[in-house]
Amino acid sequence: MDIFTAMRDRHSVRSYDDRPIPDDLRKTLQAEIDACNAAGDLRIQLMTDEPEAFGGMMAHYGKFSDVRNYLVMIGPKNADLDEKAGYYGERLVLKAQMLGLNTCWVALTFSRSRPKKLVVPGDKLVCVIALGYGVTQGVPHKSKPMERLYKVDGVMPDWFRRGMDTALLAPTAVNQQKFRFSLADKGAVVAESTGGAYSMIDLGIVKYHFEVGAGKDMFHWA
Ligand SMILES: Cc1cc2nc3c(=O)[nH]c(=O)nc-3n(C[C@H](O)[C@H](O)[C@H](O)COP(=O)(O)O)c2cc1C
């Protein structure tokens, strides 16, 4: 499966079956986690066969069932931590999808105490990402009209449209899609959050999608 198919087929999945993640997949995923941690100066960790984080009231309220594997998004407490967690977390989400696994970003409806034990002083737990073999593949989310999420004066370049198409497929907290991409001077793109809870995590996620869709060498972030 290529990354474009992964972006199209990925939907949040909250119910999992009891199949463990096979060793070879776990190793492949771990290599990608290591690469993300190195590139983003993060301390993302993979927890497997750990039922506590999704065993309490919060997860029950959030309609999660049988989540035993998850990524813990941790990094140094800096101003850009949430955005970086979003950016690299989504890279891992799409990698997992390409490996045949399902995922769900979770910032609220999980129990923090077990994953928090992994946090060292100076670092912060941003959120987690549930991971495993879903009972279903989930369903596509409703999307705002593209016109509300970008600003381009004049003719929209094809690469910008491809970036927008893929950004619309990205997960955002409560499907809020509170972001805007604007085309500035000569291949510079401004990406902004327009508010909402967890919106800087969302911003990192949608920027990753936009980059994949548009092609990294077609533009630069302003
Ligand atoms: C930053 C972030 C936080 C999220 N937190 C939760 C959560 O706490 N509980 C939950 O059930 N879903 C959570 N989600 C999943 C969103 O509800 C879901 O991504 C959105 O409705 C879009 O659906 P899709 O992922 O199927 O495209 C979160 C998503 C993001 C991006």
XYZ file of C-alpha atoms and ligand atoms in Angstrom:
253
model
C 0.000 0.000 0.000
C 1.419 3.438 -0.898
C 1.110 6.515 1.277
C -1.703 8.051 -0.831
C -3.826 4.925 -0.446
C -2.974 4.959 3.264
C -4.200 8.563 3.582
C -7.430 7.713 1.766
C -8.114 4.469 3.644
C -7.139 5.644 7.138
C -10.029 6.321 9.495
C -10.113 6.352 13.285
C -10.704 2.892 14.701
C -11.665 2.494 18.359
C -12.395 -1.260 18.633
C -9.635 -3.794 18.181
C -9.367 -7.567 18.076
C -6.907 -9.523 20.212
C -4.314 -10.255 17.502
C -0.907 -9.035 18.700
C 1.288 -6.943 16.415
C 3.668 -9.459 14.767
C 7.373 -9.107 15.570
C 8.439 -8.107 12.055
C 5.832 -5.324 11.919
C 6.834 -4.161 15.370
C 10.457 -3.924 14.270
C 9.531 -1.968 11.138
C 7.402 0.387 13.206
C 10.159 0.772 15.792
C 12.633 1.765 13.063
C 10.210 4.481 11.913
C 9.725 5.638 15.530
C 13.507 5.878 15.944
C 13.751 7.920 12.734
C 10.963 10.281 13.899
C 12.552 10.707 17.330
C 15.896 11.550 15.731
C 14.426 13.965 13.172
C 12.071 15.704 15.586
C 14.021 15.482 18.852
C 11.132 13.551 20.391
C 10.784 10.553 22.706
C 7.887 8.678 21.128
C 7.496 5.178 22.577
C 5.571 2.110 21.523
C 3.668 0.237 24.229
C 2.461 -3.238 23.371
C 0.208 -5.581 25.301
C -0.590 -2.873 27.862
C -4.291 -2.759 28.789
C -4.286 -0.009 31.458
C -4.294 3.172 29.368
C -7.523 2.105 27.678
C -8.962 0.080 30.555
C -10.597 2.859 32.596
C -13.691 5.047 32.546
C -12.261 7.586 30.105
C -11.694 4.996 27.390
C -15.063 3.409 28.104
C -16.704 6.830 27.761
C -14.770 7.318 24.517
C -16.155 3.996 23.185
C -12.756 2.329 22.944
C -12.539 -1.422 23.288
C -9.627 -3.828 23.541
C -6.868 -1.306 22.915
C -3.662 -3.011 24.059
C -1.094 -1.259 21.896
C -0.440 2.440 21.581
C 2.154 5.052 20.773
C 3.003 7.492 23.551
C 3.765 10.932 22.161
C 6.404 12.468 24.420
C 8.968 15.211 23.884
C 10.791 18.133 25.489
C 8.406 20.782 26.861
C 8.977 23.384 24.126
C 6.541 25.745 22.424
C 6.548 23.660 19.243
C 6.064 20.278 20.941
C 2.384 19.804 20.050
C 2.935 20.622 16.378
C 5.935 18.296 16.152
C 4.007 15.503 17.891
C 1.260 15.967 15.300
C 3.658 15.969 12.368
C 5.698 12.920 13.352
C 2.744 11.099 14.906
C 0.879 11.284 11.609
C 3.942 9.964 9.790
C 3.724 6.956 12.138
C -0.045 6.645 11.719
C 0.366 6.417 7.938
C 3.248 3.959 8.300
C 1.034 1.803 10.530
C -1.773 1.983 7.949
C 0.657 0.858 5.238
C 1.573 -2.095 7.464
C -2.096 -3.102 7.674
C -2.712 -1.706 11.165
C -5.429 0.672 12.325
C -5.034 3.682 14.585
C -6.795 6.460 16.477
C -5.298 9.686 17.822
C -6.378 10.117 21.454
C -5.743 13.265 23.466
C -8.607 13.027 25.960
C -10.341 9.686 26.336
C -7.602 7.560 27.887
C -6.067 7.102 31.354
C -2.866 9.061 31.634
C -1.276 7.378 34.671
C 0.447 4.421 32.953
C 1.812 6.293 29.902
C 2.841 9.198 32.177
C 5.326 6.889 33.888
C 7.417 7.054 30.706
C 7.872 10.816 30.976
C 11.223 12.057 32.271
C 11.701 15.510 33.896
C 11.637 18.307 31.324
C 9.445 16.280 28.972
C 5.677 16.270 28.454
C 3.116 13.660 27.449
C 1.201 15.173 24.530
C -1.267 12.382 23.733
C -1.358 8.743 22.633
C -2.247 6.929 19.420
C -4.164 3.634 19.726
C -2.815 0.943 17.445
C -3.673 -2.588 16.346
C -5.917 -4.712 14.180
C -9.291 -3.024 14.042
C -12.589 -4.858 14.216
C -13.568 -2.562 11.320
C -11.637 -0.168 9.078
C -13.620 2.851 10.346
C -15.573 5.298 8.190
C -14.561 8.423 6.236
C -15.110 11.681 8.110
C -17.305 14.515 6.826
C -15.245 17.369 5.536
C -15.647 21.120 5.385
C -15.703 22.514 1.822
C -12.125 23.055 0.682
C -12.834 26.739 -0.087
C -13.147 27.479 3.624
C -9.680 26.146 4.379
C -7.355 27.962 1.998
C -6.490 31.351 0.602
C -4.959 31.759 -2.834
C -4.969 34.973 -4.863
C -5.322 34.130 -8.522
C -5.008 30.662 -10.005
C -4.369 27.793 -7.582
C -1.297 25.764 -8.602
C -1.918 22.026 -9.095
C 0.528 21.109 -6.341
C -1.365 23.363 -3.894
C -4.655 21.634 -4.773
C -3.066 18.218 -4.269
C -1.820 19.420 -0.865
C -5.325 20.594 0.050
C -6.933 17.340 -1.167
C -4.713 15.322 1.151
C -4.983 17.800 4.056
C -8.761 17.296 4.008
C -8.227 13.565 4.603
C -6.233 14.213 7.784
C -7.590 13.433 11.238
C -8.262 16.441 13.484
C -9.586 16.549 17.060
C -13.396 16.134 17.009
C -13.043 16.494 13.235
C -12.820 20.260 13.751
C -10.631 20.993 10.684
C -9.648 24.370 12.128
C -6.746 25.173 9.867
C -5.955 27.343 6.882
C -3.293 27.111 4.178
C -2.429 30.330 2.333
C -0.243 30.711 -0.707
C 2.189 33.550 -0.124
C 5.006 34.683 -2.386
C 6.662 32.283 -4.840
C 6.085 28.832 -3.456
C 5.807 29.852 0.197
C 2.866 28.404 2.106
C 1.554 29.715 5.418
C -0.142 27.082 7.580
C -2.242 28.387 10.468
C -4.478 27.024 13.148
C -7.803 28.837 13.437
C -8.365 27.755 17.041
C -9.941 24.894 18.960
C -8.671 22.331 21.463
C -5.529 20.438 20.462
C -5.303 22.617 17.366
C -1.496 22.734 17.311
C -1.397 18.912 17.215
C -3.911 19.121 14.370
C -1.722 21.665 12.600
C 1.274 19.318 12.620
C -0.916 16.504 11.287
C -2.380 18.524 8.413
C 1.030 19.950 7.508
C 2.365 16.403 7.132
C -0.536 15.513 4.825
C -0.120 18.717 2.806
C 3.595 18.019 2.299
C 2.934 14.499 1.068
C 0.180 15.656 -1.303
C 1.885 18.758 -2.671
C 5.386 17.275 -2.820
C 8.001 18.663 -0.468
C 10.123 20.181 -3.226
C 7.219 22.188 -4.727
C 7.067 24.742 -1.887
C 8.464 25.793 1.459
C 6.748 26.715 4.720
C 6.647 30.485 5.260
C -5.280 15.637 18.189
C -6.417 14.645 18.177
C -6.996 14.234 19.361
C -8.027 13.291 19.359
N -8.540 12.855 20.556
C -9.526 11.921 20.558
C -10.036 11.427 21.798
O -9.616 11.828 22.886
N -11.007 10.463 21.744
C -11.496 9.987 20.553
O -12.378 9.114 20.580
N -11.020 10.433 19.360
C -10.058 11.375 19.337
N -9.537 11.835 18.129
C -10.026 11.268 16.859
C -10.905 12.260 16.074
O -12.183 12.305 16.658
C -10.962 11.834 14.594
O -9.659 11.875 14.065
C -11.860 12.756 13.786
O -13.221 12.600 14.173
C -11.741 12.490 12.287
O -12.060 11.175 11.977
P -11.042 10.210 11.244
O -9.811 10.092 12.114
O -11.773 8.908 11.126
O -10.701 10.803 9.923
C -8.524 12.769 18.121
C -7.925 13.210 16.920
C -6.878 14.117 16.940
C -6.238 14.515 15.652
